[in-house]
Amino acid sequence: MKNHDRGYLLTEQANPHSQNLDRLSALEIVELFNQEDAKAVAAVGQEKEAIAAAINTIAEAIKHGGRLFYVGAGTSGRLGVLDAAECPPTFCSDPELIQGILAGGMNAMVRSSEALEDREDDGANAIAERNISDRDVVFGITAGGTTPYVHGALKEAKHRGAKTIFFCCVPPDQFPIQYDIEIRPLVGAEILAGSTRLKAGTATKLVLNTVSTGVMVQLGKVYGNRMIDVSVTNSKLEDRAIRIISDLTSLSREESAKLLERSGKRVKLALLMQWKSVDVATAEQLLQNTQGHLGKAMV
């Protein structure tokens, strides 16, 4: 392991606003966090064009048979795995479509394995093992910008012709631009110096929320602001599905529940059946013709 001095990185600086952190009351700590967290939101807003470019790139790749892979170590990797895991229940998407790659594997979700982030070859091997190609997108996440595992993955992805997206919280003069799209919310020094699970982690979660939701909107998984491809797997989600149908069609709750059952508990299909006055098979064909986009199927 190379002993590089990373003290110059923005994410490693000491925050002057928290220099007396150990002497603050609980309320003062909460107030300080609230003030600093607002900076993470503002920093993400400064990166809106890059985030939009990421959404467009990923959506186009998926439309043409590609996949999205988040890659990271520690907090960054865990947030990528979390976002990938939340897409199937929210959007009824194929679990293969968006995947998280975490240094150390799934065991690292709950047990620290930060030493593994120094292995650049492991990152490259993770890309090779998944047969990533020029149809795919690889989204590397590293708060300080230097994680070898992430760069190994991104370099291998570039070699294979995949689109590469890079997320970090340091400016280009601290880590030069190397990839197709770079998202760099400059959240500033952490309250607890170097603890990038704080503002950097918050910015990461904000960006991933926006990216995955934006992609699913473009793929037709949303109608208005409703998650019409929600996976109805428990009573809470069944209630939500019934309410979506009732709100959008003006059917009673009882009628909406029956329609949901007839559709095989597929909200999008139920809505199309009602609006076009067609049976399940016809509605399925209409959606197939528009690659699952409800708005286009309604034309």
PDB file of C-alpha atoms in Angstrom:
ATOM      1  CA  MET A   1       0.000   0.000   0.000  1.00  0.00           C
ATOM      2  CA  LYS A   2       1.479   3.335  -1.073  1.00  0.00           C
ATOM      3  CA  ASN A   3       1.653   5.956   1.645  1.00  0.00           C
ATOM      4  CA  HIS A   4       0.574   9.058  -0.271  1.00  0.00           C
ATOM      5  CA  ASP A   5      -0.132  12.299   1.596  1.00  0.00           C
ATOM      6  CA  ARG A   6      -3.786  13.103   0.844  1.00  0.00           C
ATOM      7  CA  GLY A   7      -3.912  16.077   3.177  1.00  0.00           C
ATOM      8  CA  TYR A   8      -4.290  18.471   0.239  1.00  0.00           C
ATOM      9  CA  LEU A   9      -7.694  17.047  -0.718  1.00  0.00           C
ATOM     10  CA  LEU A  10     -10.728  19.191   0.045  1.00  0.00           C
ATOM     11  CA  THR A  11     -12.408  16.198   1.715  1.00  0.00           C
ATOM     12  CA  GLU A  12      -9.485  15.856   4.162  1.00  0.00           C
ATOM     13  CA  GLN A  13      -9.388  19.463   5.360  1.00  0.00           C
ATOM     14  CA  ALA A  14     -10.290  20.523   8.901  1.00  0.00           C
ATOM     15  CA  ASN A  15     -13.536  22.503   9.086  1.00  0.00           C
ATOM     16  CA  PRO A  16     -13.064  25.827  10.932  1.00  0.00           C
ATOM     17  CA  HIS A  17     -16.754  25.853  11.922  1.00  0.00           C
ATOM     18  CA  SER A  18     -16.403  22.622  13.927  1.00  0.00           C
ATOM     19  CA  GLN A  19     -13.017  23.111  15.564  1.00  0.00           C
ATOM     20  CA  ASN A  20     -14.653  23.000  19.016  1.00  0.00           C
ATOM     21  CA  LEU A  21     -16.908  20.032  18.162  1.00  0.00           C
ATOM     22  CA  ASP A  22     -15.914  18.130  21.306  1.00  0.00           C
ATOM     23  CA  ARG A  23     -17.165  20.993  23.480  1.00  0.00           C
ATOM     24  CA  LEU A  24     -20.578  21.499  21.895  1.00  0.00           C
ATOM     25  CA  SER A  25     -23.883  20.532  23.494  1.00  0.00           C
ATOM     26  CA  ALA A  26     -26.133  18.033  21.729  1.00  0.00           C
ATOM     27  CA  LEU A  27     -28.346  20.864  20.442  1.00  0.00           C
ATOM     28  CA  GLU A  28     -25.342  22.807  19.164  1.00  0.00           C
ATOM     29  CA  ILE A  29     -24.102  19.690  17.336  1.00  0.00           C
ATOM     30  CA  VAL A  30     -27.491  19.280  15.663  1.00  0.00           C
ATOM     31  CA  GLU A  31     -27.560  22.942  14.623  1.00  0.00           C
ATOM     32  CA  LEU A  32     -24.042  22.716  13.191  1.00  0.00           C
ATOM     33  CA  PHE A  33     -24.876  19.597  11.202  1.00  0.00           C
ATOM     34  CA  ASN A  34     -27.993  21.242   9.815  1.00  0.00           C
ATOM     35  CA  GLN A  35     -26.017  24.279   8.667  1.00  0.00           C
ATOM     36  CA  GLU A  36     -23.291  22.177   7.059  1.00  0.00           C
ATOM     37  CA  ASP A  37     -25.713  19.729   5.409  1.00  0.00           C
ATOM     38  CA  ALA A  38     -27.333  22.648   3.594  1.00  0.00           C
ATOM     39  CA  LYS A  39     -23.986  23.138   1.850  1.00  0.00           C
ATOM     40  CA  ALA A  40     -24.199  19.614   0.439  1.00  0.00           C
ATOM     41  CA  VAL A  41     -27.572  20.378  -1.150  1.00  0.00           C
ATOM     42  CA  ALA A  42     -26.231  23.616  -2.658  1.00  0.00           C
ATOM     43  CA  ALA A  43     -23.113  21.856  -3.962  1.00  0.00           C
ATOM     44  CA  VAL A  44     -25.207  19.238  -5.753  1.00  0.00           C
ATOM     45  CA  GLY A  45     -27.228  22.041  -7.364  1.00  0.00           C
ATOM     46  CA  GLN A  46     -24.033  23.423  -8.885  1.00  0.00           C
ATOM     47  CA  GLU A  47     -23.542  20.113 -10.717  1.00  0.00           C
ATOM     48  CA  LYS A  48     -26.976  20.004 -12.375  1.00  0.00           C
ATOM     49  CA  GLU A  49     -25.703  19.920 -15.957  1.00  0.00           C
ATOM     50  CA  ALA A  50     -23.353  17.008 -15.298  1.00  0.00           C
ATOM     51  CA  ILE A  51     -26.093  15.131 -13.428  1.00  0.00           C
ATOM     52  CA  ALA A  52     -28.519  15.683 -16.312  1.00  0.00           C
ATOM     53  CA  ALA A  53     -25.893  14.418 -18.760  1.00  0.00           C
ATOM     54  CA  ALA A  54     -25.495  11.294 -16.630  1.00  0.00           C
ATOM     55  CA  ILE A  55     -29.262  10.681 -16.699  1.00  0.00           C
ATOM     56  CA  ASN A  56     -29.402  11.022 -20.494  1.00  0.00           C
ATOM     57  CA  THR A  57     -26.369   8.790 -21.023  1.00  0.00           C
ATOM     58  CA  ILE A  58     -27.636   6.025 -18.742  1.00  0.00           C
ATOM     59  CA  ALA A  59     -31.198   6.106 -20.111  1.00  0.00           C
ATOM     60  CA  GLU A  60     -29.945   5.827 -23.699  1.00  0.00           C
ATOM     61  CA  ALA A  61     -27.667   2.940 -22.771  1.00  0.00           C
ATOM     62  CA  ILE A  62     -30.473   1.022 -21.070  1.00  0.00           C
ATOM     63  CA  LYS A  63     -32.841   1.643 -24.002  1.00  0.00           C
ATOM     64  CA  HIS A  64     -30.274  -0.084 -26.211  1.00  0.00           C
ATOM     65  CA  GLY A  65     -29.769  -3.105 -23.975  1.00  0.00           C
ATOM     66  CA  GLY A  66     -27.098  -1.731 -21.664  1.00  0.00           C
ATOM     67  CA  ARG A  67     -26.746  -1.775 -17.890  1.00  0.00           C
ATOM     68  CA  LEU A  68     -25.607   0.631 -15.183  1.00  0.00           C
ATOM     69  CA  PHE A  69     -22.966  -0.362 -12.637  1.00  0.00           C
ATOM     70  CA  TYR A  70     -22.178   1.722  -9.562  1.00  0.00           C
ATOM     71  CA  VAL A  71     -18.659   1.045  -8.257  1.00  0.00           C
ATOM     72  CA  GLY A  72     -17.231   2.147  -4.921  1.00  0.00           C
ATOM     73  CA  ALA A  73     -15.592   1.259  -1.630  1.00  0.00           C
ATOM     74  CA  GLY A  74     -16.709   1.978   1.922  1.00  0.00           C
ATOM     75  CA  THR A  75     -19.555   4.480   2.242  1.00  0.00           C
ATOM     76  CA  SER A  76     -19.433   5.342  -1.458  1.00  0.00           C
ATOM     77  CA  GLY A  77     -19.814   1.718  -2.506  1.00  0.00           C
ATOM     78  CA  ARG A  78     -22.530   1.014   0.056  1.00  0.00           C
ATOM     79  CA  LEU A  79     -24.606   3.939  -1.216  1.00  0.00           C
ATOM     80  CA  GLY A  80     -24.263   2.622  -4.768  1.00  0.00           C
ATOM     81  CA  VAL A  81     -25.424  -0.834  -3.703  1.00  0.00           C
ATOM     82  CA  LEU A  82     -28.330   0.733  -1.799  1.00  0.00           C
ATOM     83  CA  ASP A  83     -29.505   2.764  -4.787  1.00  0.00           C
ATOM     84  CA  ALA A  84     -29.284  -0.249  -7.088  1.00  0.00           C
ATOM     85  CA  ALA A  85     -31.183  -2.421  -4.594  1.00  0.00           C
ATOM     86  CA  GLU A  86     -34.001   0.107  -4.266  1.00  0.00           C
ATOM     87  CA  CYS A  87     -34.764   0.313  -7.992  1.00  0.00           C
ATOM     88  CA  PRO A  88     -36.534  -3.072  -8.475  1.00  0.00           C
ATOM     89  CA  PRO A  89     -39.135  -2.558  -5.699  1.00  0.00           C
ATOM     90  CA  THR A  90     -39.696   1.089  -6.643  1.00  0.00           C
ATOM     91  CA  PHE A  91     -39.803   0.731 -10.422  1.00  0.00           C
ATOM     92  CA  CYS A  92     -40.275  -3.020 -10.971  1.00  0.00           C
ATOM     93  CA  SER A  93     -37.023  -2.956 -12.938  1.00  0.00           C
ATOM     94  CA  ASP A  94     -34.905  -6.011 -13.702  1.00  0.00           C
ATOM     95  CA  PRO A  95     -32.316  -6.398 -10.886  1.00  0.00           C
ATOM     96  CA  GLU A  96     -29.673  -6.895 -13.587  1.00  0.00           C
ATOM     97  CA  LEU A  97     -30.380  -3.444 -15.026  1.00  0.00           C
ATOM     98  CA  ILE A  98     -28.745  -1.404 -12.251  1.00  0.00           C
ATOM     99  CA  GLN A  99     -26.128  -3.119 -10.107  1.00  0.00           C
ATOM    100  CA  GLY A 100     -23.808  -2.090  -7.301  1.00  0.00           C
ATOM    101  CA  ILE A 101     -20.205  -3.273  -7.124  1.00  0.00           C
ATOM    102  CA  LEU A 102     -18.626  -2.910  -3.686  1.00  0.00           C
ATOM    103  CA  ALA A 103     -14.971  -3.482  -2.847  1.00  0.00           C
ATOM    104  CA  GLY A 104     -14.953  -6.547  -0.634  1.00  0.00           C
ATOM    105  CA  GLY A 105     -18.288  -7.814  -1.939  1.00  0.00           C
ATOM    106  CA  MET A 106     -21.577  -7.928  -0.068  1.00  0.00           C
ATOM    107  CA  ASN A 107     -19.848  -8.765   3.229  1.00  0.00           C
ATOM    108  CA  ALA A 108     -18.457  -5.226   3.138  1.00  0.00           C
ATOM    109  CA  MET A 109     -21.986  -3.819   3.438  1.00  0.00           C
ATOM    110  CA  VAL A 110     -21.981  -4.532   7.155  1.00  0.00           C
ATOM    111  CA  ARG A 111     -18.338  -5.179   7.989  1.00  0.00           C
ATOM    112  CA  SER A 112     -15.524  -2.710   7.375  1.00  0.00           C
ATOM    113  CA  SER A 113     -13.153  -3.789   4.595  1.00  0.00           C
ATOM    114  CA  GLU A 114     -11.694  -0.427   3.637  1.00  0.00           C
ATOM    115  CA  ALA A 115      -8.228  -1.898   3.035  1.00  0.00           C
ATOM    116  CA  LEU A 116      -9.587  -3.532  -0.112  1.00  0.00           C
ATOM    117  CA  GLU A 117     -10.123  -0.133  -1.742  1.00  0.00           C
ATOM    118  CA  ASP A 118      -6.366   0.050  -2.441  1.00  0.00           C
ATOM    119  CA  ARG A 119      -6.476  -2.864  -4.896  1.00  0.00           C
ATOM    120  CA  GLU A 120      -6.803  -1.373  -8.377  1.00  0.00           C
ATOM    121  CA  ASP A 121      -6.648  -4.804 -10.018  1.00  0.00           C
ATOM    122  CA  ASP A 122      -9.664  -5.950  -7.999  1.00  0.00           C
ATOM    123  CA  GLY A 123     -11.707  -3.123  -9.504  1.00  0.00           C
ATOM    124  CA  ALA A 124     -10.636  -4.090 -13.017  1.00  0.00           C
ATOM    125  CA  ASN A 125     -11.426  -7.751 -12.324  1.00  0.00           C
ATOM    126  CA  ALA A 126     -14.913  -6.851 -11.092  1.00  0.00           C
ATOM    127  CA  ILE A 127     -15.621  -5.239 -14.473  1.00  0.00           C
ATOM    128  CA  ALA A 128     -14.256  -8.216 -16.393  1.00  0.00           C
ATOM    129  CA  GLU A 129     -16.251 -10.701 -14.316  1.00  0.00           C
ATOM    130  CA  ARG A 130     -19.487  -8.972 -15.284  1.00  0.00           C
ATOM    131  CA  ASN A 131     -18.659  -8.928 -18.999  1.00  0.00           C
ATOM    132  CA  ILE A 132     -19.145  -5.185 -19.189  1.00  0.00           C
ATOM    133  CA  SER A 133     -19.204  -3.977 -22.786  1.00  0.00           C
ATOM    134  CA  ASP A 134     -19.626  -0.857 -24.901  1.00  0.00           C
ATOM    135  CA  ARG A 135     -23.384  -0.963 -24.250  1.00  0.00           C
ATOM    136  CA  ASP A 136     -22.943  -0.430 -20.508  1.00  0.00           C
ATOM    137  CA  VAL A 137     -22.276   2.524 -18.193  1.00  0.00           C
ATOM    138  CA  VAL A 138     -19.938   2.383 -15.198  1.00  0.00           C
ATOM    139  CA  PHE A 139     -20.455   5.011 -12.493  1.00  0.00           C
ATOM    140  CA  GLY A 140     -17.471   5.266 -10.143  1.00  0.00           C
ATOM    141  CA  ILE A 141     -17.991   6.851  -6.712  1.00  0.00           C
ATOM    142  CA  THR A 142     -15.092   8.045  -4.536  1.00  0.00           C
ATOM    143  CA  ALA A 143     -15.541  11.063  -2.284  1.00  0.00           C
ATOM    144  CA  GLY A 144     -11.864  12.034  -2.232  1.00  0.00           C
ATOM    145  CA  GLY A 145     -11.344  11.088  -5.868  1.00  0.00           C
ATOM    146  CA  THR A 146      -8.359   8.789  -5.355  1.00  0.00           C
ATOM    147  CA  THR A 147      -9.692   5.291  -4.536  1.00  0.00           C
ATOM    148  CA  PRO A 148      -7.610   2.801  -6.607  1.00  0.00           C
ATOM    149  CA  TYR A 149     -10.384   0.162  -6.699  1.00  0.00           C
ATOM    150  CA  VAL A 150     -12.737   2.639  -8.391  1.00  0.00           C
ATOM    151  CA  HIS A 151     -10.154   3.837 -10.899  1.00  0.00           C
ATOM    152  CA  GLY A 152      -9.210   0.265 -11.744  1.00  0.00           C
ATOM    153  CA  ALA A 153     -12.859  -0.410 -12.549  1.00  0.00           C
ATOM    154  CA  LEU A 154     -13.302   2.771 -14.576  1.00  0.00           C
ATOM    155  CA  LYS A 155     -10.103   2.232 -16.589  1.00  0.00           C
ATOM    156  CA  GLU A 156     -11.137  -1.316 -17.456  1.00  0.00           C
ATOM    157  CA  ALA A 157     -14.603  -0.065 -18.386  1.00  0.00           C
ATOM    158  CA  LYS A 158     -13.088   2.556 -20.718  1.00  0.00           C
ATOM    159  CA  HIS A 159     -10.890  -0.120 -22.273  1.00  0.00           C
ATOM    160  CA  ARG A 160     -14.027  -2.144 -23.014  1.00  0.00           C
ATOM    161  CA  GLY A 161     -15.774   0.851 -24.601  1.00  0.00           C
ATOM    162  CA  ALA A 162     -18.275   1.478 -21.797  1.00  0.00           C
ATOM    163  CA  LYS A 163     -19.339   5.010 -20.904  1.00  0.00           C
ATOM    164  CA  THR A 164     -17.735   6.187 -17.670  1.00  0.00           C
ATOM    165  CA  ILE A 165     -19.169   8.529 -15.027  1.00  0.00           C
ATOM    166  CA  PHE A 166     -17.077   9.710 -12.103  1.00  0.00           C
ATOM    167  CA  PHE A 167     -18.330  11.153  -8.809  1.00  0.00           C
ATOM    168  CA  CYS A 168     -16.058  12.870  -6.308  1.00  0.00           C
ATOM    169  CA  CYS A 169     -16.093  15.873  -3.980  1.00  0.00           C
ATOM    170  CA  VAL A 170     -12.773  17.422  -4.964  1.00  0.00           C
ATOM    171  CA  PRO A 171     -12.027  19.936  -7.776  1.00  0.00           C
ATOM    172  CA  PRO A 172     -10.160  19.026 -10.994  1.00  0.00           C
ATOM    173  CA  ASP A 173      -6.968  20.720  -9.820  1.00  0.00           C
ATOM    174  CA  GLN A 174      -6.802  18.186  -6.969  1.00  0.00           C
ATOM    175  CA  PHE A 175      -7.708  15.215  -9.151  1.00  0.00           C
ATOM    176  CA  PRO A 176      -7.648  15.761 -12.948  1.00  0.00           C
ATOM    177  CA  ILE A 177     -10.546  14.996 -15.281  1.00  0.00           C
ATOM    178  CA  GLN A 178     -10.259  11.531 -16.839  1.00  0.00           C
ATOM    179  CA  TYR A 179     -13.748  10.258 -17.628  1.00  0.00           C
ATOM    180  CA  ASP A 180     -16.726  10.893 -19.951  1.00  0.00           C
ATOM    181  CA  ILE A 181     -18.874  12.653 -17.336  1.00  0.00           C
ATOM    182  CA  GLU A 182     -17.665  13.961 -13.993  1.00  0.00           C
ATOM    183  CA  ILE A 183     -19.934  15.046 -11.143  1.00  0.00           C
ATOM    184  CA  ARG A 184     -18.047  17.042  -8.506  1.00  0.00           C
ATOM    185  CA  PRO A 185     -20.202  18.581  -5.746  1.00  0.00           C
ATOM    186  CA  LEU A 186     -17.745  20.559  -3.631  1.00  0.00           C
ATOM    187  CA  VAL A 187     -19.293  20.116  -0.213  1.00  0.00           C
ATOM    188  CA  GLY A 188     -16.237  21.409   1.639  1.00  0.00           C
ATOM    189  CA  ALA A 189     -14.500  20.124   4.738  1.00  0.00           C
ATOM    190  CA  GLU A 190     -16.428  17.679   6.910  1.00  0.00           C
ATOM    191  CA  ILE A 191     -17.569  18.480  10.467  1.00  0.00           C
ATOM    192  CA  LEU A 192     -15.491  15.510  11.575  1.00  0.00           C
ATOM    193  CA  ALA A 193     -12.309  15.962   9.527  1.00  0.00           C
ATOM    194  CA  GLY A 194     -12.004  13.347   6.786  1.00  0.00           C
ATOM    195  CA  SER A 195     -15.267  11.560   7.631  1.00  0.00           C
ATOM    196  CA  THR A 196     -16.749  11.519   4.131  1.00  0.00           C
ATOM    197  CA  ARG A 197     -19.795   9.527   5.214  1.00  0.00           C
ATOM    198  CA  LEU A 198     -21.129  12.947   6.298  1.00  0.00           C
ATOM    199  CA  LYS A 199     -21.572  15.776   3.737  1.00  0.00           C
ATOM    200  CA  ALA A 200     -19.883  13.842   0.935  1.00  0.00           C
ATOM    201  CA  GLY A 201     -22.115  10.852   1.694  1.00  0.00           C
ATOM    202  CA  THR A 202     -25.178  13.093   1.744  1.00  0.00           C
ATOM    203  CA  ALA A 203     -24.229  14.580  -1.623  1.00  0.00           C
ATOM    204  CA  THR A 204     -23.674  11.078  -3.001  1.00  0.00           C
ATOM    205  CA  LYS A 205     -27.146   9.959  -1.891  1.00  0.00           C
ATOM    206  CA  LEU A 206     -28.730  13.099  -3.365  1.00  0.00           C
ATOM    207  CA  VAL A 207     -27.034  12.573  -6.720  1.00  0.00           C
ATOM    208  CA  LEU A 208     -27.829   8.854  -6.920  1.00  0.00           C
ATOM    209  CA  ASN A 209     -31.470   9.503  -5.970  1.00  0.00           C
ATOM    210  CA  THR A 210     -31.719  12.045  -8.767  1.00  0.00           C
ATOM    211  CA  VAL A 211     -29.903   9.944 -11.349  1.00  0.00           C
ATOM    212  CA  SER A 212     -31.769   6.664 -10.860  1.00  0.00           C
ATOM    213  CA  THR A 213     -35.175   8.357 -10.605  1.00  0.00           C
ATOM    214  CA  GLY A 214     -34.442  10.552 -13.629  1.00  0.00           C
ATOM    215  CA  VAL A 215     -33.418   7.499 -15.651  1.00  0.00           C
ATOM    216  CA  MET A 216     -36.591   5.643 -14.693  1.00  0.00           C
ATOM    217  CA  VAL A 217     -38.707   8.657 -15.651  1.00  0.00           C
ATOM    218  CA  GLN A 218     -37.116   8.622 -19.099  1.00  0.00           C
ATOM    219  CA  LEU A 219     -37.740   4.885 -19.377  1.00  0.00           C
ATOM    220  CA  GLY A 220     -41.480   5.381 -18.812  1.00  0.00           C
ATOM    221  CA  LYS A 221     -41.565   3.996 -15.280  1.00  0.00           C
ATOM    222  CA  VAL A 222     -43.400   7.097 -14.019  1.00  0.00           C
ATOM    223  CA  TYR A 223     -46.703   8.739 -14.996  1.00  0.00           C
ATOM    224  CA  GLY A 224     -47.032  12.293 -13.750  1.00  0.00           C
ATOM    225  CA  ASN A 225     -45.323  11.910 -10.388  1.00  0.00           C
ATOM    226  CA  ARG A 226     -46.669   8.412  -9.655  1.00  0.00           C
ATOM    227  CA  MET A 227     -44.559   5.244  -9.518  1.00  0.00           C
ATOM    228  CA  ILE A 228     -46.781   3.302 -11.887  1.00  0.00           C
ATOM    229  CA  ASP A 229     -44.330   0.406 -12.147  1.00  0.00           C
ATOM    230  CA  VAL A 230     -44.244  -0.147  -8.393  1.00  0.00           C
ATOM    231  CA  SER A 231     -43.753  -3.790  -7.436  1.00  0.00           C
ATOM    232  CA  VAL A 232     -46.806  -4.838  -5.386  1.00  0.00           C
ATOM    233  CA  THR A 233     -45.116  -7.121  -2.883  1.00  0.00           C
ATOM    234  CA  ASN A 234     -46.683  -6.164   0.455  1.00  0.00           C
ATOM    235  CA  SER A 235     -49.797  -4.581   1.942  1.00  0.00           C
ATOM    236  CA  LYS A 236     -48.298  -1.058   1.970  1.00  0.00           C
ATOM    237  CA  LEU A 237     -47.420  -1.229  -1.725  1.00  0.00           C
ATOM    238  CA  GLU A 238     -50.783  -2.784  -2.594  1.00  0.00           C
ATOM    239  CA  ASP A 239     -52.502   0.102  -0.834  1.00  0.00           C
ATOM    240  CA  ARG A 240     -50.338   2.572  -2.758  1.00  0.00           C
ATOM    241  CA  ALA A 241     -51.125   0.831  -6.049  1.00  0.00           C
ATOM    242  CA  ILE A 242     -54.875   0.941  -5.373  1.00  0.00           C
ATOM    243  CA  ARG A 243     -54.685   4.629  -4.456  1.00  0.00           C
ATOM    244  CA  ILE A 244     -52.725   5.444  -7.622  1.00  0.00           C
ATOM    245  CA  ILE A 245     -55.350   3.721  -9.773  1.00  0.00           C
ATOM    246  CA  SER A 246     -58.208   5.358  -7.890  1.00  0.00           C
ATOM    247  CA  ASP A 247     -56.661   8.835  -8.066  1.00  0.00           C
ATOM    248  CA  LEU A 248     -55.840   8.635 -11.771  1.00  0.00           C
ATOM    249  CA  THR A 249     -59.055   6.976 -12.957  1.00  0.00           C
ATOM    250  CA  SER A 250     -61.681   8.225 -10.463  1.00  0.00           C
ATOM    251  CA  LEU A 251     -62.700   4.608  -9.819  1.00  0.00           C
ATOM    252  CA  SER A 252     -63.758   3.692  -6.302  1.00  0.00           C
ATOM    253  CA  ARG A 253     -61.260   1.945  -4.061  1.00  0.00           C
ATOM    254  CA  GLU A 254     -63.135  -1.324  -4.461  1.00  0.00           C
ATOM    255  CA  GLU A 255     -63.224  -1.003  -8.257  1.00  0.00           C
ATOM    256  CA  SER A 256     -59.546  -0.075  -8.316  1.00  0.00           C
ATOM    257  CA  ALA A 257     -58.649  -3.147  -6.249  1.00  0.00           C
ATOM    258  CA  LYS A 258     -60.535  -5.411  -8.660  1.00  0.00           C
ATOM    259  CA  LEU A 259     -58.845  -3.780 -11.659  1.00  0.00           C
ATOM    260  CA  LEU A 260     -55.453  -4.263 -10.028  1.00  0.00           C
ATOM    261  CA  GLU A 261     -56.192  -7.972  -9.539  1.00  0.00           C
ATOM    262  CA  ARG A 262     -57.309  -8.370 -13.173  1.00  0.00           C
ATOM    263  CA  SER A 263     -54.061  -6.780 -14.336  1.00  0.00           C
ATOM    264  CA  GLY A 264     -51.955  -9.224 -12.344  1.00  0.00           C
ATOM    265  CA  LYS A 265     -51.144  -6.468  -9.826  1.00  0.00           C
ATOM    266  CA  ARG A 266     -49.453  -4.343 -12.489  1.00  0.00           C
ATOM    267  CA  VAL A 267     -50.479  -0.715 -12.031  1.00  0.00           C
ATOM    268  CA  LYS A 268     -49.344   0.459 -15.447  1.00  0.00           C
ATOM    269  CA  LEU A 269     -51.291  -2.314 -17.143  1.00  0.00           C
ATOM    270  CA  ALA A 270     -54.380  -1.630 -15.034  1.00  0.00           C
ATOM    271  CA  LEU A 271     -54.379   2.048 -16.001  1.00  0.00           C
ATOM    272  CA  LEU A 272     -54.036   1.270 -19.693  1.00  0.00           C
ATOM    273  CA  MET A 273     -56.824  -1.317 -19.511  1.00  0.00           C
ATOM    274  CA  GLN A 274     -59.133   1.250 -17.957  1.00  0.00           C
ATOM    275  CA  TRP A 275     -58.220   4.232 -20.143  1.00  0.00           C
ATOM    276  CA  LYS A 276     -58.221   2.327 -23.450  1.00  0.00           C
ATOM    277  CA  SER A 277     -61.079  -0.052 -22.499  1.00  0.00           C
ATOM    278  CA  VAL A 278     -59.007  -3.078 -23.498  1.00  0.00           C
ATOM    279  CA  ASP A 279     -58.247  -6.489 -22.020  1.00  0.00           C
ATOM    280  CA  VAL A 280     -54.976  -7.577 -20.440  1.00  0.00           C
ATOM    281  CA  ALA A 281     -53.495  -9.080 -23.609  1.00  0.00           C
ATOM    282  CA  THR A 282     -54.200  -5.971 -25.687  1.00  0.00           C
ATOM    283  CA  ALA A 283     -52.809  -3.671 -23.016  1.00  0.00           C
ATOM    284  CA  GLU A 284     -49.660  -5.790 -22.788  1.00  0.00           C
ATOM    285  CA  GLN A 285     -49.180  -5.534 -26.559  1.00  0.00           C
ATOM    286  CA  LEU A 286     -49.642  -1.758 -26.526  1.00  0.00           C
ATOM    287  CA  LEU A 287     -46.996  -1.409 -23.825  1.00  0.00           C
ATOM    288  CA  GLN A 288     -44.651  -3.767 -25.628  1.00  0.00           C
ATOM    289  CA  ASN A 289     -44.965  -1.598 -28.742  1.00  0.00           C
ATOM    290  CA  THR A 290     -43.804   1.463 -26.766  1.00  0.00           C
ATOM    291  CA  GLN A 291     -41.094  -0.303 -24.720  1.00  0.00           C
ATOM    292  CA  GLY A 292     -43.264  -0.018 -21.612  1.00  0.00           C
ATOM    293  CA  HIS A 293     -43.885   3.745 -21.863  1.00  0.00           C
ATOM    294  CA  LEU A 294     -47.457   4.393 -20.692  1.00  0.00           C
ATOM    295  CA  GLY A 295     -47.677   7.948 -22.014  1.00  0.00           C
ATOM    296  CA  LYS A 296     -46.695   6.825 -25.517  1.00  0.00           C
ATOM    297  CA  ALA A 297     -49.081   3.854 -25.360  1.00  0.00           C
ATOM    298  CA  MET A 298     -51.937   6.262 -24.674  1.00  0.00           C
ATOM    299  CA  VAL A 299     -51.409   8.205 -27.927  1.00  0.00           C
TER     300      VAL A 299
END
